[in-house]
Amino acid sequence: AQSVSQHNHHVILSEAASLELGCNYSYGGTVNLFWYVQYPGQHLQLLLKYFSGDPLVKGIKGFEAEFIKSKFSFNLRKPSVQWSDTAEYFCAVNPLNTGGFKTIFGAGTRLFVKA
Amino acid sequence: GAGVSQSPSNKVTEKGKDVELRCDPISGHTALYWYRQSLGQGLEFLIYFQGNSAPDKSGLPSDRFSAERTGGSVSTLTIQRTQQEDSAVYLCASSLGQGGRRETQYFGPGTRLLVL
């Protein structure tokens, strides 16, 4: 079955530390890739997305992610986190053989940034 | 413009009762999705609607769950004979519905369901 694995369930960092959240998926075909973020008390919102082209994509708030096709990975990075980045982060995959509609989400990674 | 809206925002019910959750997608979006987010779990796909096509119900966990979409817009997710394990946040999302490489989903605030 298709799945999305996020390597860490909880991450605790100090402000200014660098962040990398891992995401791997098990699907061999063409995919759309997403990272969503859910800040405390807010609803899920799009952080960044990869459809095609440059495998390094930049999103809001200084986040970026790199699609490595050979590794089936789409890791999220930020060079210097802030307290306001405390949130839950979800990686998601649309296999395009479903028309790009059906989305599989990872279990999420809770990030806590210490001020 | 208005985003995806859901109602109610919170619902407390007793085991065995039926509940209906409502979703209003973004105007002009033809694709609509329902997900379930249980405590400590990721988002679990339940069902999606795309235009006039038959919905993909492959994620519905049991026949107690059903959903409909009237007039290609508003959707209702119904859970019959609720069980305590149905307690979760139910999220709705919508997208343009063009398919292929253009589908970005926009999420509503969710309905938090608690079954006592």
CSV table of N, CA, C and O in Angstrom, one decimal, chain A residues 2-77:
chain,number,residue,atom,x,y,z
A,2,GLN,N,0.3,2.3,-0.6
A,2,GLN,CA,1.1,3.6,-0.6
A,2,GLN,C,1.1,4.1,0.8
A,2,GLN,O,0.2,4.1,1.5
A,3,SER,N,2.3,4.7,1.2
A,3,SER,CA,2.4,5.3,2.5
A,3,SER,C,3.4,6.4,2.5
A,3,SER,O,4.2,6.6,1.5
A,4,VAL,N,3.3,7.2,3.5
A,4,VAL,CA,4.2,8.3,3.7
A,4,VAL,C,4.8,8.2,5.1
A,4,VAL,O,4.0,8.1,6.1
A,5,SER,N,6.1,8.2,5.2
A,5,SER,CA,6.7,8.1,6.5
A,5,SER,C,7.4,9.4,6.9
A,5,SER,O,8.2,9.9,6.1
A,6,GLN,N,7.1,9.9,8.1
A,6,GLN,CA,7.9,11.0,8.7
A,6,GLN,C,8.7,10.5,9.8
A,6,GLN,O,8.2,9.8,10.7
A,7,HIS,N,10.0,10.8,9.7
A,7,HIS,CA,10.9,10.0,10.6
A,7,HIS,C,10.8,10.4,12.1
A,7,HIS,O,11.1,9.5,12.9
A,8,ASN,N,10.4,11.6,12.4
A,8,ASN,CA,10.4,12.0,13.8
A,8,ASN,C,9.0,12.4,14.1
A,8,ASN,O,8.3,13.2,13.4
A,9,HIS,N,8.5,11.9,15.3
A,9,HIS,CA,7.2,12.3,15.7
A,9,HIS,C,7.3,13.6,16.5
A,9,HIS,O,6.3,14.4,16.5
A,10,HIS,N,8.4,13.8,17.2
A,10,HIS,CA,8.6,15.0,18.0
A,10,HIS,C,10.0,15.5,17.8
A,10,HIS,O,10.9,14.7,17.9
A,11,VAL,N,10.1,16.8,17.7
A,11,VAL,CA,11.4,17.5,17.6
A,11,VAL,C,11.4,18.7,18.5
A,11,VAL,O,10.5,19.5,18.4
A,12,ILE,N,12.5,18.8,19.3
A,12,ILE,CA,12.6,20.0,20.1
A,12,ILE,C,13.9,20.7,19.7
A,12,ILE,O,15.0,20.0,19.7
A,13,LEU,N,13.8,22.0,19.4
A,13,LEU,CA,15.0,22.7,19.0
A,13,LEU,C,15.0,24.0,19.8
A,13,LEU,O,14.0,24.5,20.2
A,14,SER,N,16.2,24.6,19.9
A,14,SER,CA,16.4,26.0,20.4
A,14,SER,C,16.3,26.9,19.2
A,14,SER,O,16.6,26.6,18.1
A,15,GLU,N,15.9,28.2,19.5
A,15,GLU,CA,15.8,29.2,18.5
A,15,GLU,C,17.2,29.3,17.8
A,15,GLU,O,18.2,29.2,18.4
A,16,ALA,N,17.2,29.5,16.5
A,16,ALA,CA,18.3,29.7,15.6
A,16,ALA,C,19.0,28.4,15.2
A,16,ALA,O,19.9,28.4,14.4
A,17,ALA,N,18.5,27.3,15.8
A,17,ALA,CA,19.0,26.0,15.3
A,17,ALA,C,18.5,25.7,13.9
A,17,ALA,O,17.4,26.2,13.5
A,18,SER,N,19.2,24.8,13.2
A,18,SER,CA,18.7,24.4,11.9
A,18,SER,C,17.7,23.2,12.0
A,18,SER,O,17.8,22.4,12.9
A,19,LEU,N,16.8,23.2,11.1
A,19,LEU,CA,15.8,22.1,11.1
A,19,LEU,C,15.8,21.3,9.8
A,19,LEU,O,16.0,21.8,8.7
A,20,GLU,N,15.7,20.0,10.0
A,20,GLU,CA,15.4,19.1,8.8
A,20,GLU,C,14.5,18.1,9.3
A,20,GLU,O,14.7,17.3,10.2
A,21,LEU,N,13.3,18.0,8.6
A,21,LEU,CA,12.3,17.0,8.9
A,21,LEU,C,12.3,16.0,7.7
A,21,LEU,O,12.1,16.5,6.6
A,22,GLY,N,12.4,14.8,8.0
A,22,GLY,CA,12.4,13.8,7.0
A,22,GLY,C,11.1,13.3,6.5
A,22,GLY,O,10.1,13.2,7.3
A,23,CYS,N,11.0,13.0,5.2
A,23,CYS,CA,9.7,12.5,4.7
A,23,CYS,C,10.1,11.5,3.5
A,23,CYS,O,10.8,11.9,2.6
A,24,ASN,N,9.6,10.3,3.6
A,24,ASN,CA,9.8,9.3,2.5
A,24,ASN,C,8.4,8.8,2.2
A,24,ASN,O,7.6,8.6,3.0
A,25,TYR,N,8.3,8.4,0.9
A,25,TYR,CA,7.0,7.9,0.4
A,25,TYR,C,7.3,6.6,-0.4
A,25,TYR,O,8.4,6.4,-0.9
A,26,SER,N,6.3,5.8,-0.4
A,26,SER,CA,6.4,4.5,-1.1
A,26,SER,C,5.5,4.5,-2.3
A,26,SER,O,4.3,4.1,-2.2
A,27,TYR,N,5.9,5.1,-3.4
A,27,TYR,CA,5.1,5.1,-4.6
A,27,TYR,C,6.1,5.4,-5.8
A,27,TYR,O,6.9,6.3,-5.7
A,28,GLY,N,6.1,4.5,-6.8
A,28,GLY,CA,7.1,4.6,-7.8
A,28,GLY,C,6.8,5.5,-9.0
A,28,GLY,O,7.6,5.8,-9.8
A,29,GLY,N,5.5,6.0,-9.1
A,29,GLY,CA,5.1,6.8,-10.2
A,29,GLY,C,5.3,8.3,-9.9
A,29,GLY,O,6.0,8.7,-9.0
A,30,THR,N,4.8,9.0,-10.8
A,30,THR,CA,4.9,10.5,-10.7
A,30,THR,C,4.0,11.0,-9.6
A,30,THR,O,2.8,10.5,-9.4
A,31,VAL,N,4.5,11.9,-8.8
A,31,VAL,CA,3.7,12.4,-7.6
A,31,VAL,C,3.8,13.9,-7.5
A,31,VAL,O,4.7,14.6,-8.0
A,32,ASN,N,2.7,14.5,-6.9
A,32,ASN,CA,2.8,15.8,-6.3
A,32,ASN,C,3.2,15.7,-4.9
A,32,ASN,O,2.8,14.7,-4.2
A,33,LEU,N,4.0,16.6,-4.4
A,33,LEU,CA,4.5,16.5,-3.0
A,33,LEU,C,4.2,17.8,-2.2
A,33,LEU,O,4.3,18.9,-2.8
A,34,PHE,N,3.8,17.7,-1.0
A,34,PHE,CA,3.4,18.9,-0.2
A,34,PHE,C,4.0,18.8,1.2
A,34,PHE,O,4.1,17.7,1.8
A,35,TRP,N,4.1,19.9,1.8
A,35,TRP,CA,4.3,20.0,3.3
A,35,TRP,C,3.2,21.0,3.7
A,35,TRP,O,3.1,22.1,3.2
A,36,TYR,N,2.5,20.6,4.7
A,36,TYR,CA,1.5,21.4,5.4
A,36,TYR,C,1.9,21.7,6.8
A,36,TYR,O,2.6,20.9,7.4
A,37,VAL,N,1.4,22.8,7.4
A,37,VAL,CA,1.7,23.1,8.7
A,37,VAL,C,0.4,23.4,9.5
A,37,VAL,O,-0.5,24.0,8.9
A,38,GLN,N,0.4,23.0,10.7
A,38,GLN,CA,-0.7,23.4,11.6
A,38,GLN,C,-0.2,24.0,12.9
A,38,GLN,O,0.4,23.4,13.7
A,39,TYR,N,-0.4,25.4,12.9
A,39,TYR,CA,0.0,26.1,14.1
A,39,TYR,C,-1.0,25.9,15.2
A,39,TYR,O,-2.1,25.6,15.0
A,40,PRO,N,-0.6,26.0,16.5
A,40,PRO,CA,-1.5,25.7,17.6
A,40,PRO,C,-2.8,26.6,17.5
A,40,PRO,O,-2.7,27.8,17.3
A,41,GLY,N,-3.9,25.9,17.5
A,41,GLY,CA,-5.2,26.5,17.4
A,41,GLY,C,-5.6,27.0,16.1
A,41,GLY,O,-6.6,27.6,15.9
A,42,GLN,N,-4.8,26.7,15.1
A,42,GLN,CA,-5.1,27.1,13.7
A,42,GLN,C,-5.4,25.9,12.8
A,42,GLN,O,-5.1,24.8,13.2
A,43,HIS,N,-5.9,26.1,11.6
A,43,HIS,CA,-6.2,25.0,10.8
A,43,HIS,C,-5.0,24.7,9.8
A,43,HIS,O,-4.1,25.6,9.7
A,44,LEU,N,-5.0,23.6,9.2
A,44,LEU,CA,-3.9,23.2,8.3
A,44,LEU,C,-3.8,24.1,7.2
A,44,LEU,O,-4.7,24.5,6.5
A,45,GLN,N,-2.5,24.5,6.9
A,45,GLN,CA,-2.3,25.4,5.7
A,45,GLN,C,-1.0,24.9,5.0
A,45,GLN,O,-0.1,24.3,5.5
A,46,LEU,N,-1.0,25.3,3.7
A,46,LEU,CA,0.1,24.8,2.8
A,46,LEU,C,1.3,25.6,3.1
A,46,LEU,O,1.3,26.8,3.2
A,47,LEU,N,2.4,24.9,3.3
A,47,LEU,CA,3.8,25.5,3.5
A,47,LEU,C,4.5,25.6,2.2
A,47,LEU,O,5.1,26.6,1.9
A,48,LEU,N,4.5,24.5,1.5
A,48,LEU,CA,5.2,24.5,0.1
A,48,LEU,C,4.7,23.3,-0.6
A,48,LEU,O,4.2,22.3,-0.1
A,49,LYS,N,5.0,23.3,-1.9
A,49,LYS,CA,4.6,22.2,-2.8
A,49,LYS,C,5.6,22.0,-3.9
A,49,LYS,O,6.3,22.9,-4.3
A,50,TYR,N,5.6,20.7,-4.4
A,50,TYR,CA,6.4,20.4,-5.5
A,50,TYR,C,5.5,19.8,-6.6
A,50,TYR,O,4.9,18.7,-6.3
A,51,PHE,N,5.5,20.3,-7.8
A,51,PHE,CA,4.8,19.7,-8.9
A,51,PHE,C,5.7,19.2,-9.9
A,51,PHE,O,5.6,18.0,-10.4
A,52,SER,N,6.7,20.0,-10.3
A,52,SER,CA,7.7,19.6,-11.3
A,52,SER,C,8.8,20.6,-11.4
A,52,SER,O,8.7,21.7,-10.7
A,53,GLY,N,9.8,20.4,-12.2
A,53,GLY,CA,10.9,21.3,-12.4
A,53,GLY,C,11.9,21.2,-11.3
A,53,GLY,O,12.3,20.2,-10.8
A,54,ASP,N,12.4,22.4,-10.8
A,54,ASP,CA,13.5,22.5,-9.9
A,54,ASP,C,13.1,21.7,-8.6
A,54,ASP,O,12.1,21.9,-8.0
A,55,PRO,N,13.9,20.7,-8.3
A,55,PRO,CA,13.6,19.8,-7.1
A,55,PRO,C,13.7,20.5,-5.8
A,55,PRO,O,13.3,20.0,-4.8
A,56,LEU,N,14.3,21.7,-5.8
A,56,LEU,CA,14.4,22.5,-4.5
A,56,LEU,C,13.4,23.5,-4.6
A,56,LEU,O,13.4,24.4,-5.4
A,57,VAL,N,12.4,23.4,-3.7
A,57,VAL,CA,11.3,24.4,-3.7
A,57,VAL,C,11.3,25.2,-2.4
A,57,VAL,O,11.7,24.7,-1.3
A,58,LYS,N,10.9,26.4,-2.6
A,58,LYS,CA,10.9,27.4,-1.4
A,58,LYS,C,9.5,27.7,-1.1
A,58,LYS,O,8.6,27.9,-1.9
A,59,GLY,N,9.2,27.7,0.2
A,59,GLY,CA,7.9,28.0,0.7
A,59,GLY,C,7.9,29.3,1.5
A,59,GLY,O,8.8,30.1,1.5
A,60,ILE,N,6.8,29.4,2.3
A,60,ILE,CA,6.7,30.6,3.1
A,60,ILE,C,7.6,30.5,4.4
A,60,ILE,O,8.0,29.4,4.7
A,61,LYS,N,7.8,31.6,5.0
A,61,LYS,CA,8.5,31.7,6.2
A,61,LYS,C,9.9,31.1,6.2
A,61,LYS,O,10.4,30.6,7.2
A,62,GLY,N,10.6,31.1,5.1
A,62,GLY,CA,12.0,30.6,5.0
A,62,GLY,C,12.1,29.1,4.9
A,62,GLY,O,13.3,28.6,5.0
A,63,PHE,N,11.1,28.4,4.7
A,63,PHE,CA,11.1,27.0,4.6
A,63,PHE,C,11.5,26.6,3.2
A,63,PHE,O,11.1,27.3,2.2
A,64,GLU,N,12.1,25.5,3.0
A,64,GLU,CA,12.4,24.9,1.7
A,64,GLU,C,12.4,23.4,1.8
A,64,GLU,O,12.5,22.8,2.9
A,65,ALA,N,12.2,22.7,0.7
A,65,ALA,CA,12.2,21.3,0.7
A,65,ALA,C,12.9,20.8,-0.6
A,65,ALA,O,12.8,21.5,-1.6
A,66,GLU,N,13.5,19.7,-0.5
A,66,GLU,CA,14.2,19.1,-1.7
A,66,GLU,C,13.6,17.7,-2.0
A,66,GLU,O,13.6,16.8,-1.2
A,67,PHE,N,13.2,17.6,-3.3
A,67,PHE,CA,12.7,16.3,-3.8
A,67,PHE,C,13.9,15.6,-4.4
A,67,PHE,O,14.6,16.0,-5.3
A,68,ILE,N,14.1,14.4,-3.8
A,68,ILE,CA,15.1,13.5,-4.3
A,68,ILE,C,14.4,12.3,-4.8
A,68,ILE,O,14.1,11.4,-4.0
A,69,LYS,N,14.3,12.2,-6.1
A,69,LYS,CA,13.4,11.1,-6.7
A,69,LYS,C,14.0,9.7,-6.4
A,69,LYS,O,13.3,8.8,-6.1
A,70,SER,N,15.3,9.6,-6.5
A,70,SER,CA,16.0,8.3,-6.3
A,70,SER,C,15.8,7.8,-4.9
A,70,SER,O,15.9,6.6,-4.7
A,71,LYS,N,15.6,8.7,-4.0
A,71,LYS,CA,15.4,8.3,-2.6
A,71,LYS,C,14.0,8.4,-2.1
A,71,LYS,O,13.7,8.1,-1.0
A,72,PHE,N,13.1,8.7,-3.0
A,72,PHE,CA,11.6,8.9,-2.7
A,72,PHE,C,11.5,9.7,-1.5
A,72,PHE,O,10.7,9.4,-0.5
A,73,SER,N,12.2,10.8,-1.4
A,73,SER,CA,12.2,11.7,-0.2
A,73,SER,C,11.9,13.1,-0.6
A,73,SER,O,12.1,13.6,-1.7
A,74,PHE,N,11.3,13.8,0.4
A,74,PHE,CA,11.0,15.2,0.3
A,74,PHE,C,11.1,15.9,1.6
A,74,PHE,O,10.2,16.2,2.3
A,75,ASN,N,12.4,16.1,2.0
A,75,ASN,CA,12.7,16.6,3.3
A,75,ASN,C,12.5,18.1,3.4
A,75,ASN,O,12.9,18.8,2.5
A,76,LEU,N,12.0,18.5,4.6
A,76,LEU,CA,11.8,19.9,4.8
A,76,LEU,C,12.9,20.5,5.6
A,76,LEU,O,13.4,19.9,6.5
A,77,ARG,N,13.4,21.7,5.3
A,77,ARG,CA,14.5,22.3,5.9
A,77,ARG,C,14.2,23.8,6.2
A,77,ARG,O,13.4,24.5,5.5
